Short mmCIF file of C-alpha atoms in Angstrom, two decimals:
data_model
loop_
_atom_site.label_atom_id
_atom_site.label_comp_id
_atom_site.label_asym_id
_atom_site.label_seq_id
_atom_site.Cartn_x
_atom_site.Cartn_y
_atom_site.Cartn_z
CA MET A 1 -29.62 -20.79 -89.66
CA SER A 2 -29.70 -21.58 -85.96
CA VAL A 3 -32.65 -22.38 -83.71
CA TYR A 4 -32.24 -21.03 -80.17
CA THR A 5 -33.91 -21.91 -76.92
CA SER A 6 -32.23 -19.10 -74.99
CA VAL A 7 -33.37 -15.58 -75.84
CA GLU A 8 -30.16 -14.21 -74.38
CA GLU A 9 -28.18 -16.19 -76.93
CA ALA A 10 -30.58 -15.26 -79.73
CA VAL A 11 -29.76 -11.54 -79.31
CA GLU A 12 -26.03 -12.09 -78.77
CA GLY A 13 -23.92 -9.56 -80.66
CA ILE A 14 -26.44 -6.74 -80.39
CA ASN A 15 -24.33 -4.28 -78.48
CA ASP A 16 -24.33 -0.59 -77.58
CA GLY A 17 -24.71 1.63 -80.65
CA ALA A 18 -26.26 -1.07 -82.84
CA THR A 19 -28.75 -0.25 -85.60
CA LEU A 20 -31.86 -2.43 -85.66
CA LEU A 21 -34.71 -2.96 -88.10
CA VAL A 22 -37.79 -3.90 -86.10
CA GLY A 23 -40.97 -5.30 -87.63
CA GLY A 24 -44.50 -4.65 -86.45
CA PHE A 25 -47.23 -2.08 -86.87
CA GLY A 26 -48.34 -0.97 -83.46
CA PRO A 27 -48.69 -4.09 -81.31
CA VAL A 28 -49.38 -6.33 -84.33
CA GLY A 29 -46.41 -8.35 -85.43
CA THR A 30 -44.04 -6.80 -82.92
CA PRO A 31 -41.22 -9.10 -81.72
CA CYS A 32 -41.90 -8.17 -78.11
CA ASN A 33 -39.97 -11.08 -76.57
CA LEU A 34 -36.77 -10.17 -78.43
CA ILE A 35 -37.27 -6.53 -77.47
CA GLN A 36 -37.69 -7.55 -73.83
CA ALA A 37 -34.39 -9.45 -74.10
CA LEU A 38 -32.67 -6.24 -75.24
CA LYS A 39 -34.14 -4.39 -72.27
CA ASP A 40 -32.84 -7.06 -69.92
CA LYS A 41 -29.45 -6.97 -71.66
CA GLY A 42 -29.25 -3.24 -71.06
CA VAL A 43 -27.78 -2.25 -74.44
CA LYS A 44 -28.00 1.48 -75.12
CA ASP A 45 -27.53 4.13 -77.82
CA LEU A 46 -29.59 2.05 -80.24
CA THR A 47 -30.79 3.33 -83.62
CA ILE A 48 -34.22 1.88 -84.40
CA ILE A 49 -35.77 1.70 -87.87
CA SER A 50 -39.43 0.83 -87.49
CA ASN A 51 -42.92 2.02 -88.34
CA ASN A 52 -43.23 3.68 -84.93
CA CYS A 53 -41.58 3.48 -81.53
CA GLY A 54 -44.01 1.20 -79.76
CA GLU A 55 -46.62 1.94 -77.16
CA GLU A 56 -46.38 2.86 -73.52
CA GLY A 57 -45.16 -0.23 -71.67
CA PHE A 58 -45.13 -2.39 -74.79
CA GLY A 59 -42.71 -3.27 -77.58
CA LEU A 60 -40.13 -0.63 -78.40
CA GLY A 61 -41.80 1.61 -75.83
CA ILE A 62 -40.03 -0.25 -73.04
CA LEU A 63 -36.62 0.43 -74.59
CA LEU A 64 -37.52 4.07 -75.03
CA LYS A 65 -38.65 4.45 -71.45
CA ASN A 66 -35.45 2.74 -70.30
CA ARG A 67 -33.40 5.33 -72.24
CA GLN A 68 -31.81 2.69 -74.48
CA ILE A 69 -32.71 4.37 -77.79
CA ARG A 70 -30.65 7.22 -79.25
CA LYS A 71 -32.33 7.62 -82.65
CA VAL A 72 -35.56 6.49 -84.30
CA VAL A 73 -36.25 6.35 -88.05
CA CYS A 74 -40.03 6.01 -88.30
CA SER A 75 -43.16 7.10 -90.13
CA TYR A 76 -45.40 7.68 -87.14
CA LEU A 77 -44.78 9.34 -83.77
CA GLY A 78 -48.03 7.95 -82.43
CA GLY A 79 -49.59 8.74 -79.10
CA HIS A 80 -46.68 7.59 -76.97
CA PRO A 81 -46.33 10.30 -74.29
CA GLU A 82 -42.77 9.35 -73.34
CA PHE A 83 -41.71 9.43 -77.00
CA GLU A 84 -43.24 12.88 -77.34
CA ARG A 85 -41.57 14.09 -74.14
CA GLN A 86 -38.11 12.79 -75.10
CA PHE A 87 -38.41 14.21 -78.63
CA LEU A 88 -39.44 17.67 -77.46
CA ALA A 89 -36.67 17.62 -74.83
CA GLY A 90 -34.08 16.73 -77.46
CA GLU A 91 -33.30 13.46 -75.70
CA VAL A 92 -34.00 11.24 -78.71
CA GLU A 93 -33.25 11.98 -82.37
CA VAL A 94 -36.09 11.34 -84.82
CA GLU A 95 -35.92 10.98 -88.61
CA LEU A 96 -39.54 11.13 -89.74
CA VAL A 97 -40.15 9.42 -93.09
CA PRO A 98 -43.45 9.07 -95.01
CA GLN A 99 -44.84 5.59 -94.48
CA GLY A 100 -44.69 4.53 -98.12
CA THR A 101 -41.16 5.87 -98.35
CA ILE A 102 -39.85 4.04 -95.28
CA ALA A 103 -41.45 0.82 -96.54
CA GLU A 104 -39.79 1.26 -99.93
CA ARG A 105 -36.44 2.28 -98.39
CA VAL A 106 -36.37 -0.96 -96.39
CA ARG A 107 -37.60 -3.03 -99.34
CA ALA A 108 -34.95 -1.46 -101.56
CA GLY A 109 -32.25 -2.17 -98.98
CA GLY A 110 -33.24 -5.81 -98.87
CA ALA A 111 -33.28 -6.01 -102.66
CA GLY A 112 -29.80 -4.51 -102.97
CA ILE A 113 -31.07 -1.23 -104.43
CA PRO A 114 -28.98 1.63 -103.00
CA ALA A 115 -31.37 4.48 -103.82
CA PHE A 116 -34.52 5.46 -105.71
CA TYR A 117 -36.57 8.52 -106.58
CA THR A 118 -40.00 9.25 -105.12
CA ARG A 119 -42.54 12.04 -105.39
CA ALA A 120 -43.12 12.00 -101.60
CA GLY A 121 -41.47 15.05 -100.08
CA ALA A 122 -40.47 16.64 -103.39
CA GLY A 123 -41.07 20.36 -103.39
CA THR A 124 -41.31 20.54 -99.60
CA ILE A 125 -38.85 21.64 -96.91
CA ILE A 126 -37.58 18.09 -96.43
CA ALA A 127 -36.22 18.19 -99.99
CA GLU A 128 -34.11 21.28 -99.30
CA GLY A 129 -30.42 20.60 -99.89
CA ARG A 130 -31.11 17.12 -101.23
CA GLU A 131 -30.82 15.62 -104.70
CA THR A 132 -33.90 15.81 -106.91
CA ARG A 133 -34.56 15.04 -110.58
CA ILE A 134 -37.29 15.76 -113.07
CA PHE A 135 -39.10 12.82 -114.68
CA ASP A 136 -41.94 13.46 -117.12
CA GLY A 137 -42.07 17.06 -115.97
CA LYS A 138 -42.41 16.25 -112.27
CA GLU A 139 -39.87 16.60 -109.49
CA TYR A 140 -38.73 13.50 -107.60
CA LEU A 141 -36.63 13.23 -104.44
CA LEU A 142 -33.73 10.80 -104.05
CA GLU A 143 -34.12 8.42 -101.10
CA THR A 144 -31.61 5.79 -100.02
CA GLY A 145 -32.26 2.13 -99.25
CA LEU A 146 -32.05 1.01 -95.63
CA ARG A 147 -30.23 -1.98 -94.20
CA ALA A 148 -29.10 -2.74 -90.65
CA GLU A 149 -26.79 -5.01 -88.72
CA PHE A 150 -29.77 -6.78 -87.18
CA ALA A 151 -33.46 -7.21 -87.93
CA LEU A 152 -35.90 -8.32 -85.24
CA ILE A 153 -39.12 -9.76 -86.64
CA LYS A 154 -42.09 -11.86 -85.57
CA ALA A 155 -43.85 -14.60 -87.52
CA TYR A 156 -46.75 -16.97 -86.90
CA LYS A 157 -44.96 -20.17 -87.88
CA GLY A 158 -41.40 -21.06 -88.71
CA ASP A 159 -39.61 -24.27 -89.55
CA ARG A 160 -36.13 -25.39 -88.53
CA LEU A 161 -34.67 -24.07 -91.77
CA GLY A 162 -35.97 -20.55 -91.06
CA ASN A 163 -38.86 -20.45 -93.52
CA LEU A 164 -41.58 -18.19 -92.12
CA ILE A 165 -45.33 -17.67 -92.42
CA TYR A 166 -47.06 -14.58 -91.04
CA ARG A 167 -50.68 -14.43 -89.99
CA ARG A 168 -53.10 -11.78 -91.25
CA THR A 169 -51.93 -8.24 -90.45
CA GLY A 170 -48.81 -9.67 -88.81
CA MET A 171 -47.45 -9.55 -92.34
CA ASN A 172 -46.91 -5.81 -92.17
CA PHE A 173 -43.30 -4.60 -92.09
CA ASN A 174 -41.92 -7.99 -91.06
CA PRO A 175 -41.13 -9.50 -94.51
CA MET A 176 -39.22 -6.45 -95.75
CA MET A 177 -37.37 -6.06 -92.44
CA ALA A 178 -36.34 -9.72 -92.65
CA ALA A 179 -34.80 -9.20 -96.09
CA ALA A 180 -32.96 -6.01 -95.12
CA GLY A 181 -31.28 -7.34 -91.98
CA ILE A 182 -27.70 -8.58 -92.22
CA THR A 183 -28.51 -10.85 -89.28
CA THR A 184 -32.26 -11.46 -89.02
CA ILE A 185 -33.62 -12.84 -85.77
CA ALA A 186 -37.17 -14.18 -85.88
CA GLU A 187 -39.42 -15.04 -82.97
CA VAL A 188 -42.20 -17.40 -83.99
CA GLU A 189 -45.37 -18.46 -82.22
CA GLU A 190 -44.97 -22.03 -83.42
CA LEU A 191 -41.88 -23.91 -84.52
CA VAL A 192 -42.64 -26.78 -86.88
CA GLY A 193 -40.58 -29.45 -88.55
CA ILE A 194 -38.89 -29.27 -91.93
CA GLY A 195 -41.49 -30.01 -94.61
CA ASP A 196 -44.46 -29.08 -92.42
CA LEU A 197 -44.97 -25.74 -94.16
CA ILE A 198 -46.63 -25.66 -97.56
CA PRO A 199 -43.98 -24.17 -99.89
CA GLU A 200 -46.45 -21.95 -101.75
CA GLN A 201 -47.55 -20.39 -98.44
CA ILE A 202 -44.10 -19.39 -97.20
CA HIS A 203 -43.77 -15.59 -97.01
CA THR A 204 -40.11 -15.26 -95.98
CA PRO A 205 -37.71 -17.89 -97.35
CA SER A 206 -35.06 -19.25 -95.02
CA ILE A 207 -32.23 -17.50 -96.87
CA TYR A 208 -33.22 -14.28 -95.10
CA VAL A 209 -33.28 -15.70 -91.56
CA GLN A 210 -30.16 -16.42 -89.53
CA ARG A 211 -31.61 -17.03 -86.04
CA LEU A 212 -34.97 -18.28 -84.83
CA ILE A 213 -36.58 -18.80 -81.43
CA GLU A 214 -40.05 -19.99 -80.45
CA PHE A 215 -42.34 -18.17 -78.02
CA SER A 216 -45.77 -19.69 -77.56
CA GLN A 217 -46.93 -16.50 -75.82
CA SER A 218 -47.40 -13.82 -78.45
CA GLY A 219 -47.50 -10.92 -75.99
CA HIS A 220 -49.95 -8.98 -78.17
CA GLY A 221 -51.20 -5.76 -76.72
CA ILE A 222 -53.98 -3.45 -77.86
CA ASP A 223 -53.05 -0.13 -79.44
CA GLN A 224 -56.32 1.71 -78.89
CA LEU A 225 -59.24 -0.02 -77.23
CA GLN A 226 -62.56 1.07 -78.72
CA PHE A 227 -66.15 0.07 -78.02
#
């Protein structure tokens, strides 16, 4: 595990055509500083596996607007007008997956489980031409686990070994993305010393994290402002 001070070095090796797991749920828990580094690097033809594709001007939305994304595997198209425009124009490929299924596909990938059966989608058009099986009289659809060359995640605190703690809803897709990445890059709001984290409170053990960088500015946005 390596601690970086340069974001350019932290994302080294992420090149054109890479597949990325990206944590976050809307603006919460999104590794926006690492995403900004990819925008600045100019890599293109990316395949993104994430809950959604960010918001306008924030998170993955900036890569989308910059035409750096070729395909998105997600559970939610959201209200991103540029995402909608590119999808309808055939400029970006979308694999829409039920939210529980995408969470389990990533979790399975991180756990070394190549595939599993789920009721979600069975008996619908998305099951056409795909493998199904009957368990206890009900039809289940085969889904495959997901892994990727890189995972970009965000945590609240991390130590110099790569142990991570998330805060509140920041612990959304981040832990499972961390486990499923071959190279997991974590941005943390606070970097602490070895032994400063309480072992029982660690959410992601260091074995899943290969690179870490500290950003004191979280860059949180607001998905939908309501009064």
